Amino acid sequence: MNRNIFIVLLIVFNIAIDQISKVIVRSSMTPGRNGEIDVIGDYFQLIWVENQGAFLGMGSDMNPTLRLIFLLILPTIVLIYVIYYIVKTKELDRLSVIAFCCIIGGGIANVFDRITRGEVTDFFFIDLGGVFKTGIFNVADLSVTTGMIMLLFSGIFSSKKKKAEETV
């Protein structure tokens, strides 16, 4: 498959999964803790909240001008640059391309929400009995986080590969 078509399809897939999940949540749930759904007991729940901030609500208490700059304008500029970077940088390994596509897709999905709704729909909540607990997040946040983890692995693998090649 053509590399650029692969990039576009993967980004669109990430956006679509996020937006479809948000439509389902908004059409079938009640906002807040009163409408929570236990998926796996208290460990994994669906709780619908509307978030004016960034990941896990960060920045929701900023004044509207700063929120516009830091949560809409700057992310849009960064996303455009990252798209340009992955299209132009042909040396990127497949894992890095997939990781960047996840980051871009998740970023675009949340920016789209901020543009069209003024806030982002979040609904996943994980609490592993005090060992690990998240805030409420969405599929786009999951895509961005997964992409970042994949980039870390890609960097680790490529540095090990370079060291192995240098010793040969």
PDB file of C-alpha atoms in Angstrom:
ATOM      1  CA  MET A   1       0.000   0.000   0.000  1.00  0.00           C
ATOM      2  CA  ASN A   2       1.200   3.515  -0.750  1.00  0.00           C
ATOM      3  CA  ARG A   3       2.810   5.025   2.369  1.00  0.00           C
ATOM      4  CA  ASN A   4       0.821   8.290   2.277  1.00  0.00           C
ATOM      5  CA  ILE A   5      -2.482   6.452   1.810  1.00  0.00           C
ATOM      6  CA  PHE A   6      -1.568   4.263   4.792  1.00  0.00           C
ATOM      7  CA  ILE A   7      -0.881   7.401   6.868  1.00  0.00           C
ATOM      8  CA  VAL A   8      -4.183   9.027   5.903  1.00  0.00           C
ATOM      9  CA  LEU A   9      -6.192   5.845   6.529  1.00  0.00           C
ATOM     10  CA  LEU A  10      -4.633   5.304   9.950  1.00  0.00           C
ATOM     11  CA  ILE A  11      -5.252   8.910  11.013  1.00  0.00           C
ATOM     12  CA  VAL A  12      -8.852   8.785   9.759  1.00  0.00           C
ATOM     13  CA  PHE A  13      -9.375   5.440  11.531  1.00  0.00           C
ATOM     14  CA  ASN A  14      -8.226   6.955  14.846  1.00  0.00           C
ATOM     15  CA  ILE A  15     -10.491   9.971  14.401  1.00  0.00           C
ATOM     16  CA  ALA A  16     -13.465   7.823  13.383  1.00  0.00           C
ATOM     17  CA  ILE A  17     -13.186   5.397  16.320  1.00  0.00           C
ATOM     18  CA  ASP A  18     -12.981   8.319  18.738  1.00  0.00           C
ATOM     19  CA  GLN A  19     -15.876  10.250  17.228  1.00  0.00           C
ATOM     20  CA  ILE A  20     -18.107   7.170  16.945  1.00  0.00           C
ATOM     21  CA  SER A  21     -17.451   6.282  20.597  1.00  0.00           C
ATOM     22  CA  LYS A  22     -18.326   9.846  21.675  1.00  0.00           C
ATOM     23  CA  VAL A  23     -21.570   9.832  19.673  1.00  0.00           C
ATOM     24  CA  ILE A  24     -22.548   6.530  21.314  1.00  0.00           C
ATOM     25  CA  VAL A  25     -21.765   7.875  24.793  1.00  0.00           C
ATOM     26  CA  ARG A  26     -23.650  11.154  24.259  1.00  0.00           C
ATOM     27  CA  SER A  27     -26.687   9.343  22.853  1.00  0.00           C
ATOM     28  CA  SER A  28     -26.907   6.515  25.382  1.00  0.00           C
ATOM     29  CA  MET A  29     -25.555   7.724  28.732  1.00  0.00           C
ATOM     30  CA  THR A  30     -26.485  10.220  31.435  1.00  0.00           C
ATOM     31  CA  PRO A  31     -23.769  12.796  32.217  1.00  0.00           C
ATOM     32  CA  GLY A  32     -21.798  12.480  35.467  1.00  0.00           C
ATOM     33  CA  ARG A  33     -21.473   9.883  38.210  1.00  0.00           C
ATOM     34  CA  ASN A  34     -25.244   9.289  38.343  1.00  0.00           C
ATOM     35  CA  GLY A  35     -25.054   7.689  34.908  1.00  0.00           C
ATOM     36  CA  GLU A  36     -21.928   5.614  35.439  1.00  0.00           C
ATOM     37  CA  ILE A  37     -21.763   2.126  33.998  1.00  0.00           C
ATOM     38  CA  ASP A  38     -19.640  -0.516  35.696  1.00  0.00           C
ATOM     39  CA  VAL A  39     -17.920  -2.464  32.931  1.00  0.00           C
ATOM     40  CA  ILE A  40     -15.654  -4.471  35.253  1.00  0.00           C
ATOM     41  CA  GLY A  41     -16.897  -3.704  38.754  1.00  0.00           C
ATOM     42  CA  ASP A  42     -15.362  -0.531  40.190  1.00  0.00           C
ATOM     43  CA  TYR A  43     -12.152  -1.236  38.246  1.00  0.00           C
ATOM     44  CA  PHE A  44     -13.295  -0.063  34.810  1.00  0.00           C
ATOM     45  CA  GLN A  45     -16.247   2.268  34.446  1.00  0.00           C
ATOM     46  CA  LEU A  46     -17.879   4.483  31.872  1.00  0.00           C
ATOM     47  CA  ILE A  47     -18.610   7.938  33.280  1.00  0.00           C
ATOM     48  CA  TRP A  48     -19.601  10.666  30.823  1.00  0.00           C
ATOM     49  CA  VAL A  49     -18.141  14.113  31.488  1.00  0.00           C
ATOM     50  CA  GLU A  50     -17.579  17.127  29.260  1.00  0.00           C
ATOM     51  CA  ASN A  51     -14.049  18.464  29.640  1.00  0.00           C
ATOM     52  CA  GLN A  52     -13.100  22.042  28.741  1.00  0.00           C
ATOM     53  CA  GLY A  53      -9.437  21.343  29.475  1.00  0.00           C
ATOM     54  CA  ALA A  54      -6.809  19.100  27.990  1.00  0.00           C
ATOM     55  CA  PHE A  55      -5.903  15.528  28.962  1.00  0.00           C
ATOM     56  CA  LEU A  56      -7.557  14.655  32.308  1.00  0.00           C
ATOM     57  CA  GLY A  57      -9.002  18.169  32.624  1.00  0.00           C
ATOM     58  CA  MET A  58      -5.681  20.020  32.788  1.00  0.00           C
ATOM     59  CA  GLY A  59      -6.150  23.663  31.881  1.00  0.00           C
ATOM     60  CA  SER A  60      -9.918  23.672  32.329  1.00  0.00           C
ATOM     61  CA  ASP A  61      -9.615  26.571  34.781  1.00  0.00           C
ATOM     62  CA  MET A  62      -7.621  28.771  32.344  1.00  0.00           C
ATOM     63  CA  ASN A  63      -9.233  31.925  31.083  1.00  0.00           C
ATOM     64  CA  PRO A  64     -10.915  31.479  27.665  1.00  0.00           C
ATOM     65  CA  THR A  65      -8.171  33.291  25.710  1.00  0.00           C
ATOM     66  CA  LEU A  66      -5.395  31.124  27.128  1.00  0.00           C
ATOM     67  CA  ARG A  67      -7.520  28.009  26.580  1.00  0.00           C
ATOM     68  CA  LEU A  68      -7.992  29.044  22.932  1.00  0.00           C
ATOM     69  CA  ILE A  69      -4.237  29.498  22.490  1.00  0.00           C
ATOM     70  CA  PHE A  70      -2.998  26.456  24.427  1.00  0.00           C
ATOM     71  CA  LEU A  71      -5.760  23.958  23.670  1.00  0.00           C
ATOM     72  CA  LEU A  72      -6.740  24.876  20.120  1.00  0.00           C
ATOM     73  CA  ILE A  73      -4.274  27.055  18.218  1.00  0.00           C
ATOM     74  CA  LEU A  74      -0.950  25.566  19.413  1.00  0.00           C
ATOM     75  CA  PRO A  75      -2.119  21.944  19.142  1.00  0.00           C
ATOM     76  CA  THR A  76      -3.375  22.622  15.612  1.00  0.00           C
ATOM     77  CA  ILE A  77       0.011  24.081  14.613  1.00  0.00           C
ATOM     78  CA  VAL A  78       1.842  21.117  16.182  1.00  0.00           C
ATOM     79  CA  LEU A  79      -0.462  18.600  14.467  1.00  0.00           C
ATOM     80  CA  ILE A  80       0.101  20.251  11.077  1.00  0.00           C
ATOM     81  CA  TYR A  81       3.858  20.142  11.625  1.00  0.00           C
ATOM     82  CA  VAL A  82       3.824  16.466  12.695  1.00  0.00           C
ATOM     83  CA  ILE A  83       1.751  15.541   9.624  1.00  0.00           C
ATOM     84  CA  TYR A  84       4.279  17.381   7.443  1.00  0.00           C
ATOM     85  CA  TYR A  85       7.150  15.649   9.278  1.00  0.00           C
ATOM     86  CA  ILE A  86       5.888  12.080   8.831  1.00  0.00           C
ATOM     87  CA  VAL A  87       4.941  12.623   5.191  1.00  0.00           C
ATOM     88  CA  LYS A  88       8.335  14.142   4.341  1.00  0.00           C
ATOM     89  CA  THR A  89      10.567  11.891   6.508  1.00  0.00           C
ATOM     90  CA  LYS A  90      10.706   8.668   4.522  1.00  0.00           C
ATOM     91  CA  GLU A  91      13.324   7.114   6.852  1.00  0.00           C
ATOM     92  CA  LEU A  92      10.850   6.620   9.710  1.00  0.00           C
ATOM     93  CA  ASP A  93      10.322   2.983  10.624  1.00  0.00           C
ATOM     94  CA  ARG A  94       6.782   1.553  10.426  1.00  0.00           C
ATOM     95  CA  LEU A  95       6.290   1.577  14.217  1.00  0.00           C
ATOM     96  CA  SER A  96       7.143   5.291  14.388  1.00  0.00           C
ATOM     97  CA  VAL A  97       4.776   6.093  11.511  1.00  0.00           C
ATOM     98  CA  ILE A  98       1.947   4.188  13.211  1.00  0.00           C
ATOM     99  CA  ALA A  99       2.742   5.910  16.521  1.00  0.00           C
ATOM    100  CA  PHE A 100       2.678   9.374  14.941  1.00  0.00           C
ATOM    101  CA  CYS A 101      -0.602   8.532  13.177  1.00  0.00           C
ATOM    102  CA  CYS A 102      -2.168   7.564  16.516  1.00  0.00           C
ATOM    103  CA  ILE A 103      -0.953  10.814  18.078  1.00  0.00           C
ATOM    104  CA  ILE A 104      -2.193  12.882  15.147  1.00  0.00           C
ATOM    105  CA  GLY A 105      -5.555  11.093  14.934  1.00  0.00           C
ATOM    106  CA  GLY A 106      -6.207  11.483  18.657  1.00  0.00           C
ATOM    107  CA  GLY A 107      -5.078  15.091  18.596  1.00  0.00           C
ATOM    108  CA  ILE A 108      -7.280  15.975  15.634  1.00  0.00           C
ATOM    109  CA  ALA A 109     -10.282  14.231  17.217  1.00  0.00           C
ATOM    110  CA  ASN A 110     -10.011  16.262  20.420  1.00  0.00           C
ATOM    111  CA  VAL A 111      -9.305  19.519  18.564  1.00  0.00           C
ATOM    112  CA  PHE A 112     -12.370  18.798  16.419  1.00  0.00           C
ATOM    113  CA  ASP A 113     -14.464  18.479  19.605  1.00  0.00           C
ATOM    114  CA  ARG A 114     -13.120  21.776  20.938  1.00  0.00           C
ATOM    115  CA  ILE A 115     -13.972  23.513  17.655  1.00  0.00           C
ATOM    116  CA  THR A 116     -17.444  22.019  17.213  1.00  0.00           C
ATOM    117  CA  ARG A 117     -18.567  21.623  20.853  1.00  0.00           C
ATOM    118  CA  GLY A 118     -16.303  23.884  22.901  1.00  0.00           C
ATOM    119  CA  GLU A 119     -15.390  20.897  25.075  1.00  0.00           C
ATOM    120  CA  VAL A 120     -14.258  17.288  24.818  1.00  0.00           C
ATOM    121  CA  THR A 121     -16.369  14.263  25.712  1.00  0.00           C
ATOM    122  CA  ASP A 122     -14.561  11.918  28.132  1.00  0.00           C
ATOM    123  CA  PHE A 123     -15.932   8.658  29.512  1.00  0.00           C
ATOM    124  CA  PHE A 124     -13.362   5.970  30.449  1.00  0.00           C
ATOM    125  CA  PHE A 125     -12.326   5.611  34.099  1.00  0.00           C
ATOM    126  CA  ILE A 126      -9.928   3.018  35.551  1.00  0.00           C
ATOM    127  CA  ASP A 127      -9.314   2.405  39.265  1.00  0.00           C
ATOM    128  CA  LEU A 128      -7.280  -0.679  40.154  1.00  0.00           C
ATOM    129  CA  GLY A 129      -7.892  -0.459  43.881  1.00  0.00           C
ATOM    130  CA  GLY A 130      -5.468   2.344  44.640  1.00  0.00           C
ATOM    131  CA  VAL A 131      -2.592   0.711  42.763  1.00  0.00           C
ATOM    132  CA  PHE A 132      -3.398   2.578  39.547  1.00  0.00           C
ATOM    133  CA  LYS A 133      -6.100   5.179  38.986  1.00  0.00           C
ATOM    134  CA  THR A 134      -6.795   7.429  36.023  1.00  0.00           C
ATOM    135  CA  GLY A 135      -8.865  10.489  35.515  1.00  0.00           C
ATOM    136  CA  ILE A 136     -11.722  10.251  33.041  1.00  0.00           C
ATOM    137  CA  PHE A 137     -10.431  10.053  29.454  1.00  0.00           C
ATOM    138  CA  ASN A 138     -11.539   9.124  25.922  1.00  0.00           C
ATOM    139  CA  VAL A 139     -10.423   7.100  22.892  1.00  0.00           C
ATOM    140  CA  ALA A 140      -8.457  10.057  21.477  1.00  0.00           C
ATOM    141  CA  ASP A 141      -6.481  10.329  24.726  1.00  0.00           C
ATOM    142  CA  LEU A 142      -5.861   6.593  24.545  1.00  0.00           C
ATOM    143  CA  SER A 143      -4.624   6.941  20.936  1.00  0.00           C
ATOM    144  CA  VAL A 144      -2.220   9.739  21.867  1.00  0.00           C
ATOM    145  CA  THR A 145      -0.908   7.838  24.900  1.00  0.00           C
ATOM    146  CA  THR A 146      -0.516   4.622  22.908  1.00  0.00           C
ATOM    147  CA  GLY A 147       1.310   6.541  20.184  1.00  0.00           C
ATOM    148  CA  MET A 148       3.701   8.066  22.723  1.00  0.00           C
ATOM    149  CA  ILE A 149       4.453   4.635  24.235  1.00  0.00           C
ATOM    150  CA  MET A 150       5.039   3.218  20.744  1.00  0.00           C
ATOM    151  CA  LEU A 151       7.455   6.069  19.974  1.00  0.00           C
ATOM    152  CA  LEU A 152       9.389   5.283  23.147  1.00  0.00           C
ATOM    153  CA  PHE A 153       9.654   1.625  22.138  1.00  0.00           C
ATOM    154  CA  SER A 154      10.631   2.607  18.618  1.00  0.00           C
ATOM    155  CA  GLY A 155      13.376   4.836  19.966  1.00  0.00           C
ATOM    156  CA  ILE A 156      14.651   2.131  22.291  1.00  0.00           C
ATOM    157  CA  PHE A 157      14.629  -0.504  19.534  1.00  0.00           C
ATOM    158  CA  SER A 158      16.317   1.759  16.996  1.00  0.00           C
ATOM    159  CA  SER A 159      19.056   2.803  19.455  1.00  0.00           C
ATOM    160  CA  LYS A 160      19.722  -0.865  20.333  1.00  0.00           C
ATOM    161  CA  LYS A 161      19.779  -1.713  16.636  1.00  0.00           C
ATOM    162  CA  LYS A 162      22.276   1.120  15.923  1.00  0.00           C
ATOM    163  CA  LYS A 163      24.521  -0.025  18.792  1.00  0.00           C
ATOM    164  CA  ALA A 164      24.396  -3.616  17.504  1.00  0.00           C
ATOM    165  CA  GLU A 165      25.286  -2.442  13.989  1.00  0.00           C
ATOM    166  CA  GLU A 166      28.170  -0.316  15.295  1.00  0.00           C
ATOM    167  CA  THR A 167      29.695  -3.261  17.175  1.00  0.00           C
ATOM    168  CA  VAL A 168      29.614  -5.511  14.110  1.00  0.00           C
TER     169      VAL A 168
END
